[in-house]
CSV table of C-alpha atoms and ligand atoms in Angstrom, one decimal:
chain,number,residue,atom,x,y,z
A,1,MET,CA,155.3,-143.1,-21.8
A,2,HIS,CA,154.5,-140.8,-24.6
A,3,GLU,CA,153.8,-142.5,-27.9
A,4,THR,CA,155.0,-141.4,-30.5
A,5,SER,CA,158.6,-141.3,-29.3
A,6,ILE,CA,159.9,-138.0,-28.0
A,7,SER,CA,163.5,-139.3,-27.6
A,8,HIS,CA,165.1,-136.4,-29.5
A,9,LEU,CA,163.2,-134.0,-27.4
A,10,GLN,CA,164.4,-135.7,-24.2
A,11,GLY,CA,168.0,-135.4,-25.5
A,12,ARG,CA,167.8,-131.8,-26.7
A,13,ASP,CA,165.4,-130.2,-24.2
A,14,PRO,CA,164.7,-132.3,-21.1
A,15,GLU,CA,162.7,-129.5,-19.6
A,16,VAL,CA,160.1,-129.4,-22.3
A,17,ALA,CA,160.3,-133.2,-22.7
A,18,GLY,CA,159.6,-133.7,-19.0
A,19,LEU,CA,156.5,-131.6,-19.3
A,20,VAL,CA,155.2,-133.3,-22.4
A,21,GLU,CA,155.8,-136.7,-20.6
A,22,ALA,CA,154.0,-135.4,-17.5
A,23,GLU,CA,151.1,-134.2,-19.6
A,24,ALA,CA,150.8,-137.6,-21.3
A,25,ARG,CA,150.7,-139.3,-17.9
A,26,ARG,CA,148.1,-136.7,-16.6
A,27,GLN,CA,145.9,-137.5,-19.6
A,28,TYR,CA,146.3,-141.2,-18.9
A,29,GLU,CA,145.4,-141.0,-15.2
A,30,LYS,CA,142.4,-138.7,-15.4
A,31,ILE,CA,138.8,-139.2,-16.4
A,32,ARG,CA,138.8,-136.5,-19.0
A,33,LEU,CA,135.3,-135.0,-19.3
A,34,ILE,CA,136.0,-131.6,-21.0
A,35,ALA,CA,133.4,-131.6,-23.7
A,36,SER,CA,135.7,-130.1,-26.4
A,37,GLU,CA,138.6,-132.5,-25.9
A,38,ASN,CA,139.6,-136.0,-27.0
A,39,TYR,CA,142.5,-138.3,-27.6
A,40,VAL,CA,143.8,-138.4,-31.2
A,41,SER,CA,145.4,-141.5,-32.7
A,42,PRO,CA,149.1,-142.0,-32.9
A,43,ALA,CA,148.7,-141.7,-36.7
A,44,VAL,CA,147.3,-138.2,-36.2
A,45,LEU,CA,150.1,-137.4,-33.8
A,46,GLU,CA,152.7,-138.6,-36.3
A,47,ALA,CA,151.3,-136.4,-39.1
A,48,THR,CA,151.2,-133.4,-36.8
A,49,GLY,CA,154.8,-133.9,-35.8
A,50,SER,CA,156.1,-134.4,-39.3
A,51,VAL,CA,158.5,-132.3,-41.6
A,52,LEU,CA,155.4,-130.8,-43.3
A,53,THR,CA,155.8,-128.1,-40.6
A,54,ASN,CA,158.9,-126.9,-42.6
A,55,LYS,CA,157.0,-126.0,-45.8
A,56,TYR,CA,155.3,-122.7,-46.8
A,57,SER,CA,152.3,-123.0,-49.2
A,58,GLU,CA,150.4,-119.8,-49.5
A,59,GLY,CA,147.5,-120.2,-51.9
A,60,TYR,CA,145.6,-123.3,-53.0
A,61,ALA,CA,146.6,-126.5,-54.8
A,62,GLY,CA,147.8,-125.6,-58.3
A,63,LYS,CA,147.9,-121.9,-57.5
A,64,ARG,CA,150.6,-121.5,-54.9
A,65,TYR,CA,153.0,-118.5,-54.3
A,66,TYR,CA,156.0,-120.8,-53.4
A,67,GLU,CA,157.6,-123.6,-55.3
A,68,GLY,CA,158.1,-127.1,-54.0
A,69,GLN,CA,154.4,-128.1,-53.5
A,70,GLN,CA,154.8,-131.6,-55.1
A,71,ASN,CA,153.7,-133.3,-51.9
A,72,VAL,CA,151.7,-130.6,-50.2
A,73,ASP,CA,149.2,-130.2,-53.0
A,74,PRO,CA,148.2,-133.8,-53.0
A,75,ILE,CA,148.0,-133.8,-49.2
A,76,GLU,CA,145.6,-130.8,-49.2
A,77,LEU,CA,143.6,-132.3,-52.0
A,78,LEU,CA,143.3,-135.5,-50.1
A,79,ALA,CA,142.0,-133.6,-47.0
A,80,ILE,CA,139.5,-131.7,-49.1
A,81,GLY,CA,138.3,-134.8,-51.0
A,82,ARG,CA,137.9,-136.7,-47.7
A,83,ALA,CA,136.0,-133.8,-46.1
A,84,LYS,CA,133.6,-133.6,-49.1
A,85,GLU,CA,133.0,-137.3,-49.1
A,86,LEU,CA,132.6,-137.7,-45.3
A,87,PHE,CA,130.1,-134.8,-44.9
A,88,GLY,CA,128.6,-134.9,-48.4
A,89,VAL,CA,129.4,-131.3,-49.2
A,90,GLU,CA,130.4,-129.6,-52.5
A,91,HIS,CA,133.2,-127.5,-51.2
A,92,ALA,CA,135.6,-127.7,-48.3
A,93,ASN,CA,138.4,-125.4,-47.2
A,94,VAL,CA,140.8,-127.1,-44.7
A,95,GLN,CA,143.2,-124.2,-44.1
A,96,PRO,CA,141.7,-122.2,-41.2
A,97,TYR,CA,144.1,-122.3,-38.3
A,98,SER,CA,141.4,-123.1,-35.8
A,99,GLY,CA,137.7,-122.7,-35.2
A,100,SER,CA,137.7,-119.0,-34.3
A,101,PRO,CA,139.6,-117.9,-37.5
A,102,ALA,CA,137.3,-120.2,-39.5
A,103,ASN,CA,134.3,-118.3,-38.1
A,104,LEU,CA,136.0,-115.0,-38.8
A,105,ALA,CA,136.4,-116.1,-42.4
A,106,VAL,CA,132.6,-116.5,-42.7
A,107,TYR,CA,132.2,-112.8,-41.7
A,108,MET,CA,134.8,-111.8,-44.2
A,109,ALA,CA,133.1,-113.8,-46.9
A,110,PHE,CA,129.6,-112.5,-46.4
A,111,LEU,CA,129.4,-109.3,-44.3
A,112,GLU,CA,130.7,-105.7,-44.3
A,113,PRO,CA,131.8,-104.2,-41.0
A,114,GLY,CA,128.8,-103.1,-39.0
A,115,ASP,CA,126.3,-105.6,-40.5
A,116,PRO,CA,123.9,-107.3,-38.2
A,117,VAL,CA,124.7,-110.8,-37.1
A,118,MET,CA,122.6,-113.1,-35.0
A,119,GLY,CA,123.9,-115.9,-32.7
A,120,LEU,CA,123.1,-117.7,-29.5
A,121,SER,CA,124.3,-115.6,-26.6
A,122,LEU,CA,127.5,-116.8,-24.9
A,123,PRO,CA,126.1,-117.5,-21.4
A,124,MET,CA,123.3,-119.5,-23.1
A,125,GLY,CA,125.7,-121.8,-24.8
A,126,GLY,CA,126.8,-119.8,-27.9
A,127,HIS,CA,130.4,-119.2,-28.9
A,128,LEU,CA,132.4,-115.9,-28.5
A,129,THR,CA,132.7,-115.7,-32.3
A,130,HIS,CA,129.0,-115.6,-32.8
A,131,GLY,CA,128.9,-111.9,-32.0
A,132,TRP,CA,129.7,-111.8,-28.2
A,133,SER,CA,130.6,-108.3,-26.9
A,134,VAL,CA,134.3,-108.9,-26.1
A,135,SER,CA,135.0,-110.7,-29.4
A,136,ALA,CA,136.0,-108.9,-32.6
A,137,THR,CA,132.8,-110.3,-34.0
A,138,GLY,CA,130.8,-108.4,-31.4
A,139,LYS,CA,132.8,-105.2,-31.8
A,140,TRP,CA,133.1,-105.0,-35.6
A,141,PHE,CA,129.6,-106.2,-36.4
A,142,ASP,CA,126.2,-105.4,-35.0
A,143,PRO,CA,125.2,-108.4,-32.8
A,144,VAL,CA,121.7,-109.7,-32.1
A,145,ARG,CA,121.4,-112.5,-29.6
A,146,TYR,CA,118.9,-115.2,-29.1
A,147,ASP,CA,118.4,-117.2,-25.9
A,148,VAL,CA,117.2,-120.5,-24.6
A,149,ARG,CA,113.9,-120.8,-22.8
A,150,ALA,CA,114.1,-120.6,-19.0
A,151,ASP,CA,111.6,-123.5,-18.6
A,152,THR,CA,113.0,-126.0,-21.2
A,153,GLY,CA,116.7,-124.9,-21.5
A,154,ARG,CA,116.2,-125.2,-25.3
A,155,VAL,CA,116.5,-122.6,-28.0
A,156,ASP,CA,113.1,-121.0,-28.5
A,157,MET,CA,112.6,-121.1,-32.3
A,158,ASP,CA,109.6,-118.8,-32.2
A,159,LYS,CA,111.7,-116.2,-30.6
A,160,VAL,CA,114.5,-116.7,-33.0
A,161,ARG,CA,112.1,-116.1,-35.8
A,162,ASP,CA,110.5,-113.0,-34.2
A,163,LEU,CA,114.0,-111.5,-33.5
A,164,ALA,CA,115.2,-112.3,-37.0
A,165,LEU,CA,112.2,-110.6,-38.6
A,166,LYS,CA,112.7,-107.6,-36.4
A,167,GLU,CA,116.5,-107.2,-36.7
A,168,ARG,CA,117.0,-108.6,-40.2
A,169,PRO,CA,120.5,-110.1,-39.6
A,170,LYS,CA,122.6,-110.7,-42.7
A,171,LEU,CA,124.2,-113.8,-41.0
A,172,ILE,CA,122.6,-116.2,-38.6
A,173,TRP,CA,124.7,-118.7,-36.5
A,174,CYS,CA,123.4,-121.9,-35.1
A,175,GLY,CA,125.4,-124.2,-32.9
A,176,GLY,CA,127.5,-123.5,-29.9
A,177,THR,CA,129.7,-124.7,-27.1
A,178,ALA,CA,127.3,-125.8,-24.4
A,179,ILE,CA,124.2,-127.1,-26.2
A,180,PRO,CA,123.1,-130.5,-24.8
A,181,ARG,CA,120.3,-130.9,-27.3
A,182,THR,CA,119.9,-131.6,-31.1
A,183,ILE,CA,120.2,-128.5,-33.2
A,184,ASP,CA,117.1,-128.0,-35.5
A,185,PHE,CA,118.9,-127.1,-38.7
A,186,PRO,CA,115.8,-127.1,-40.9
A,187,ALA,CA,114.0,-124.7,-38.6
A,188,PHE,CA,117.0,-122.3,-38.7
A,189,ALA,CA,117.2,-122.6,-42.5
A,190,GLU,CA,113.5,-121.6,-42.9
A,191,ILE,CA,114.0,-118.5,-40.7
A,192,ALA,CA,117.2,-117.6,-42.6
A,193,ARG,CA,115.4,-118.0,-45.9
A,194,GLU,CA,112.5,-115.8,-44.7
A,195,VAL,CA,114.8,-112.9,-43.7
A,196,GLY,CA,117.3,-113.4,-46.5
A,197,ALA,CA,120.2,-114.2,-44.2
A,198,VAL,CA,123.1,-116.5,-44.7
A,199,LEU,CA,122.8,-119.5,-42.3
A,200,ALA,CA,126.1,-120.6,-40.8
A,201,ALA,CA,126.1,-123.9,-38.8
A,202,ASP,CA,129.0,-124.1,-36.4
A,203,ILE,CA,129.3,-127.8,-35.7
A,204,ALA,CA,132.7,-127.6,-33.8
A,205,HIS,CA,131.4,-129.7,-31.0
A,206,ILE,CA,129.3,-132.2,-32.9
A,207,ALA,CA,131.2,-132.8,-36.1
A,208,GLY,CA,132.2,-136.3,-35.1
A,209,LEU,CA,128.7,-137.1,-34.1
A,210,ILE,CA,127.4,-135.9,-37.5
A,211,ALA,CA,130.2,-137.8,-39.4
A,212,GLY,CA,129.2,-140.9,-37.4
A,213,GLY,CA,125.5,-140.5,-38.0
A,214,ALA,CA,124.7,-139.8,-34.4
A,215,HIS,CA,123.4,-136.2,-35.0
A,216,PRO,CA,121.4,-134.8,-37.9
A,217,SER,CA,123.6,-133.0,-40.5
A,218,PRO,CA,123.2,-129.4,-41.5
A,219,VAL,CA,124.1,-130.2,-45.1
A,220,GLY,CA,121.3,-129.1,-47.4
A,221,HIS,CA,120.1,-126.6,-44.7
A,222,ALA,CA,123.0,-124.3,-43.9
A,223,ASP,CA,124.7,-122.2,-46.5
A,224,VAL,CA,128.0,-122.6,-44.8
A,225,ILE,CA,129.3,-125.0,-42.2
A,226,THR,CA,132.3,-124.4,-39.9
A,227,THR,CA,133.9,-126.9,-37.7
A,228,THR,CA,137.0,-127.5,-35.6
A,229,THR,CA,138.7,-130.8,-36.3
A,230,HIS,CA,139.8,-131.6,-32.7
A,231,LYS,CA,136.7,-132.1,-30.7
A,232,THR,CA,134.4,-135.1,-31.4
A,233,LEU,CA,135.9,-135.4,-34.9
A,234,ARG,CA,139.1,-136.5,-33.1
A,235,GLY,CA,141.7,-134.8,-35.4
A,236,PRO,CA,144.4,-132.2,-34.9
A,237,ARG,CA,143.9,-128.6,-33.7
A,238,GLY,CA,142.4,-127.1,-36.8
A,239,ALA,CA,139.3,-126.2,-38.6
A,240,MET,CA,137.3,-126.5,-41.9
A,241,ILE,CA,134.7,-124.5,-43.7
A,242,MET,CA,132.3,-126.4,-45.9
A,243,SER,CA,129.7,-125.1,-48.3
A,244,THR,CA,127.8,-125.5,-51.5
A,245,ALA,CA,129.8,-124.8,-54.7
A,246,GLU,CA,128.0,-121.4,-54.9
A,247,HIS,CA,130.0,-120.0,-52.0
A,248,ALA,CA,133.3,-121.8,-52.6
A,249,LYS,CA,135.1,-118.8,-54.1
A,250,ALA,CA,134.0,-116.3,-51.4
A,251,ILE,CA,135.1,-118.6,-48.7
A,252,ASP,CA,138.5,-119.5,-50.2
A,253,LYS,CA,139.2,-115.8,-50.8
A,254,ALA,CA,138.2,-115.0,-47.2
A,255,VAL,CA,140.6,-117.5,-45.7
A,256,PHE,CA,143.5,-116.7,-48.1
A,257,PRO,CA,144.4,-113.9,-48.7
A,258,GLY,CA,141.6,-112.4,-46.6
A,259,LEU,CA,142.7,-113.5,-43.2
A,260,GLN,CA,145.6,-115.9,-43.3
A,261,GLY,CA,149.0,-116.5,-44.8
A,262,GLY,CA,150.5,-120.0,-45.2
A,263,PRO,CA,148.4,-123.0,-44.2
A,264,HIS,CA,149.8,-125.3,-41.5
A,265,ASN,CA,150.6,-128.3,-43.8
A,266,HIS,CA,151.4,-130.7,-40.9
A,267,THR,CA,147.9,-129.9,-39.6
A,268,THR,CA,146.3,-130.4,-43.0
A,269,ALA,CA,147.9,-133.8,-43.2
A,270,ALA,CA,146.7,-134.7,-39.8
A,271,ILE,CA,143.2,-133.5,-40.8
A,272,ALA,CA,143.3,-135.8,-43.8
A,273,VAL,CA,144.3,-138.7,-41.5
A,274,ALA,CA,141.5,-138.0,-39.1
A,275,LEU,CA,139.0,-137.7,-41.9
A,276,ARG,CA,140.1,-141.1,-43.2
A,277,GLU,CA,139.7,-142.6,-39.7
A,278,ALA,CA,136.2,-141.0,-39.4
A,279,ALA,CA,135.2,-142.7,-42.6
A,280,GLN,CA,136.0,-146.2,-41.2
A,281,ARG,CA,133.0,-148.3,-40.1
A,282,ASP,CA,134.0,-148.3,-36.4
A,283,PHE,CA,133.8,-144.5,-36.3
A,284,SER,CA,130.0,-144.6,-36.3
A,285,GLY,CA,130.1,-147.1,-33.4
A,286,TYR,CA,132.3,-144.6,-31.6
A,287,ALA,CA,129.9,-141.7,-32.3
A,288,ARG,CA,126.9,-143.6,-31.2
A,289,GLN,CA,128.7,-144.8,-28.1
A,290,ILE,CA,129.5,-141.1,-27.2
A,291,VAL,CA,125.8,-140.4,-27.2
A,292,ALA,CA,124.9,-143.6,-25.3
A,293,ASN,CA,127.5,-142.8,-22.7
A,294,ALA,CA,126.3,-139.2,-22.3
A,295,GLY,CA,122.7,-140.5,-21.9
A,296,ALA,CA,123.8,-143.1,-19.3
A,297,LEU,CA,125.9,-140.5,-17.4
A,298,ALA,CA,123.0,-138.0,-17.4
A,299,ALA,CA,120.6,-140.7,-16.1
A,300,ALA,CA,123.0,-141.6,-13.3
A,301,LEU,CA,123.4,-137.9,-12.4
A,302,LEU,CA,119.7,-137.3,-12.4
A,303,GLU,CA,119.2,-140.3,-10.1
A,304,ARG,CA,121.6,-138.6,-7.7
A,305,GLY,CA,119.6,-135.4,-7.7
A,306,TYR,CA,121.6,-133.3,-10.2
A,307,ASP,CA,119.8,-130.6,-12.0
A,308,LEU,CA,120.6,-130.9,-15.7
A,309,ILE,CA,119.9,-128.0,-18.1
A,310,SER,CA,117.1,-129.2,-20.5
A,311,GLY,CA,116.7,-132.2,-18.3
A,312,GLY,CA,119.3,-134.4,-20.0
A,313,THR,CA,121.1,-134.7,-23.3
A,314,ASP,CA,120.8,-135.7,-26.9
A,315,ASN,CA,124.5,-135.5,-27.8
A,316,HIS,CA,127.9,-135.8,-26.1
A,317,LEU,CA,127.3,-132.9,-23.6
A,318,ILE,CA,125.8,-132.4,-20.2
A,319,LEU,CA,125.4,-129.1,-18.4
A,320,ILE,CA,124.8,-129.3,-14.7
A,321,ASP,CA,123.3,-126.5,-12.5
A,322,LEU,CA,124.9,-127.1,-9.1
A,323,THR,CA,122.7,-124.6,-7.2
A,324,ASN,CA,120.8,-127.3,-5.4
A,325,LYS,CA,124.0,-128.9,-4.3
A,326,GLY,CA,125.2,-125.9,-2.3
A,327,ILE,CA,128.4,-125.4,-4.2
A,328,ALA,CA,129.4,-123.2,-7.2
A,329,GLY,CA,130.9,-124.5,-10.4
A,330,LYS,CA,134.5,-123.4,-9.9
A,331,PRO,CA,135.2,-125.0,-6.5
A,332,ALA,CA,133.5,-128.1,-7.6
A,333,ALA,CA,135.5,-128.3,-10.8
A,334,GLN,CA,138.7,-127.7,-8.9
A,335,ALA,CA,138.0,-130.4,-6.4
A,336,LEU,CA,137.0,-132.8,-9.1
A,337,ASP,CA,140.3,-132.1,-11.0
A,338,ARG,CA,142.3,-132.9,-7.8
A,339,ALA,CA,140.3,-136.1,-7.6
A,340,GLY,CA,141.1,-137.2,-11.1
A,341,ILE,CA,138.0,-136.0,-12.9
A,342,GLU,CA,138.7,-133.2,-15.4
A,343,LEU,CA,135.9,-130.9,-16.6
A,344,ASN,CA,135.1,-127.2,-16.7
A,345,TYR,CA,133.0,-124.8,-14.7
A,346,ASN,CA,130.4,-123.2,-16.9
A,347,ALA,CA,127.7,-120.6,-16.9
A,348,VAL,CA,124.2,-122.0,-17.0
A,349,PRO,CA,121.3,-120.2,-18.8
A,350,PHE,CA,120.1,-117.1,-16.7
A,351,ASP,CA,123.0,-117.7,-14.3
A,352,PRO,CA,122.8,-115.3,-11.4
A,353,ARG,CA,126.6,-115.7,-10.7
A,354,LYS,CA,129.5,-114.1,-12.5
A,355,PRO,CA,131.0,-115.7,-15.7
A,356,PHE,CA,134.3,-116.4,-13.9
A,357,ASP,CA,132.5,-118.0,-10.9
A,358,PRO,CA,129.4,-119.5,-12.4
A,359,SER,CA,126.8,-122.0,-11.1
A,360,GLY,CA,127.4,-124.9,-13.5
A,361,LEU,CA,129.6,-127.6,-14.8
A,362,ARG,CA,130.0,-128.7,-18.4
A,363,LEU,CA,131.0,-132.2,-19.3
A,364,GLY,CA,131.2,-134.4,-22.4
A,365,THR,CA,131.9,-138.0,-23.1
A,366,ALA,CA,134.0,-138.0,-26.3
A,367,ALA,CA,137.4,-138.6,-24.7
A,368,ILE,CA,136.3,-141.3,-22.3
A,369,THR,CA,134.5,-143.0,-25.2
A,370,THR,CA,137.8,-143.0,-27.2
A,371,ARG,CA,139.3,-144.5,-24.1
A,372,GLY,CA,136.8,-147.4,-24.3
A,373,LEU,CA,134.5,-146.7,-21.4
A,374,GLY,CA,130.9,-147.8,-22.0
A,375,GLU,CA,127.4,-147.3,-20.5
A,376,ALA,CA,128.2,-149.9,-17.8
A,377,GLN,CA,130.9,-147.6,-16.4
A,378,MET,CA,128.8,-144.4,-16.3
A,379,PRO,CA,127.1,-145.0,-12.9
A,380,ARG,CA,130.5,-145.4,-11.4
A,381,VAL,CA,131.7,-142.2,-12.9
A,382,ALA,CA,128.6,-140.4,-11.7
A,383,ALA,CA,129.1,-141.8,-8.2
A,384,TRP,CA,132.7,-140.5,-8.1
A,385,ILE,CA,131.5,-137.1,-9.3
A,386,ASP,CA,128.8,-137.0,-6.6
A,387,GLU,CA,131.1,-138.1,-3.9
A,388,VAL,CA,133.6,-135.4,-4.7
A,389,VAL,CA,131.0,-132.7,-5.2
A,390,GLN,CA,129.3,-133.5,-1.9
A,391,ALA,CA,132.7,-133.6,0.0
A,392,ALA,CA,133.7,-130.3,-1.6
A,393,ALA,CA,130.4,-128.7,-0.6
A,394,LYS,CA,131.3,-129.6,3.0
A,395,GLY,CA,134.9,-128.5,2.6
A,396,ASP,CA,136.1,-132.1,3.1
A,397,GLU,CA,139.4,-132.8,1.3
A,398,THR,CA,139.9,-136.4,2.5
A,399,VAL,CA,138.0,-138.1,-0.3
A,400,VAL,CA,140.1,-136.4,-3.0
A,401,ASP,CA,143.2,-138.5,-2.7
A,402,ARG,CA,141.3,-141.7,-2.3
A,403,VAL,CA,139.1,-141.1,-5.4
A,404,ALA,CA,142.2,-140.1,-7.4
A,405,ALA,CA,143.9,-143.4,-6.5
A,406,GLN,CA,140.7,-145.4,-7.4
A,407,ILE,CA,140.4,-143.6,-10.7
A,408,ARG,CA,144.1,-144.3,-11.6
A,409,GLU,CA,143.6,-147.9,-10.9
A,410,PHE,CA,140.3,-148.0,-12.8
A,411,LEU,CA,141.7,-146.3,-15.9
A,412,ALA,CA,144.6,-148.7,-16.1
A,413,SER,CA,142.2,-151.1,-17.9
A,414,TYR,CA,141.5,-148.5,-20.6
A,415,PRO,CA,144.4,-148.0,-23.0
A,416,MET,CA,145.1,-144.4,-24.1
A,417,PRO,CA,146.0,-143.6,-27.7
A,418,GLY,CA,149.3,-141.7,-27.4
A,419,TRP,CA,150.5,-143.5,-24.3
A,420,THR,CA,152.1,-146.9,-23.8
A,421,SER,CA,152.3,-148.4,-20.3
A,422,THR,CA,155.3,-150.5,-21.0
A,423,PRO,CA,158.5,-148.5,-21.8
B,501,PLP,C1,135.6,-124.7,-30.0
B,501,PLP,C2,134.6,-123.8,-30.7
B,501,PLP,C3,135.1,-122.8,-31.6
B,501,PLP,C4,136.5,-122.3,-31.6
B,501,PLP,O1,137.5,-123.1,-31.8
B,501,PLP,P1,139.0,-122.7,-31.5
B,501,PLP,O2,139.7,-123.8,-32.3
B,501,PLP,O3,139.1,-122.9,-30.0
B,501,PLP,O4,139.2,-121.4,-32.0
B,501,PLP,C5,134.1,-122.2,-32.4
B,501,PLP,N1,132.8,-122.5,-32.3
B,501,PLP,C6,132.4,-123.4,-31.4
B,501,PLP,C7,130.9,-123.7,-31.4
B,501,PLP,C8,133.2,-124.1,-30.6
B,501,PLP,O5,132.8,-125.0,-29.8
């Protein structure tokens, strides 16, 4: 059952309670490989579900527009202090409602409408908010997009430099949502310096790896760093913007009053809790295990003939091109979900198929690592994936129920934070 308790909810609103309980069970019974997801701790859940949600706190600690901030101010200062300590930055703003608003605040802080902005194109692994056409950032600014190389699946830094010299962006984004390889922050910093652009590192996916020492840090290279707090960092839905002291004022003003009203204090508290957890010694073990698991899973998939973008992974994320398996990403993802393996269909670089029906699958190992799976379990996970994908390619549904039952039994040995088996 759901842990923390939802007994009041069950009494007041059985309909919603039933769905929350069903979701907890679903998360318990599935191998969750969505690269942006995780399981937060019961402590983070408790902070998220606390009375802090009742309080309005527009402004910043010591400079609020509402009274009664005796407890909220210290909470926000704790979160800020912990972020600065954990990532080694001079300034942190913990108020952005989520990753997309955090990125918008960077535009607000440094750009005027119509200014040129450069980012990795969405189908190559970038994020919508890095200037993609359907995003406000692509409509209100002048986007320039870099790619990955067709032969290596990696960002081509020579091309990034040529493009930056030609287009003179005022802001350059590095980072993205489907990048299986280490981001070369020093190389981006050199290019940004050369063209006089602000360099923003969006570490939403890899923040937990950076905090745990399993990926190089952009600190000292990027002018500004944005991150969600709910992916590998394993906190609540939220975001942070970090920077040198030089940009502190511009960023704070952009978040409030530039873009937002009152901060979500329950989220701020949960961010503080997650940052404390990320500073514990075992967190670097978790971060390294995520990378080791992804490496082991990639090796097992390669052995089974899967075509991995860039040939493997350096981080938590694997991008598969299914073309040689005779099935597209969406039907494969749907069959896998029915079989108890949850991931998402995804475009691959230079995908000939449409974005809503692309060629690939994206998966990540953060959630299963939190659950306690290790490298020894990865060949088994790969075997299940392969079995279901092959069956789905042949239109054979019979394996789905059998694999789902096997997975339920398998996962019973791996406790889930937020779920207790004994009522
Ligand atoms: C997830 C993500 C975001 C956006 O986060 P939301 O909280 O979903 O708005 C921004 N940038 C990158 C690189 C991401 O992966």
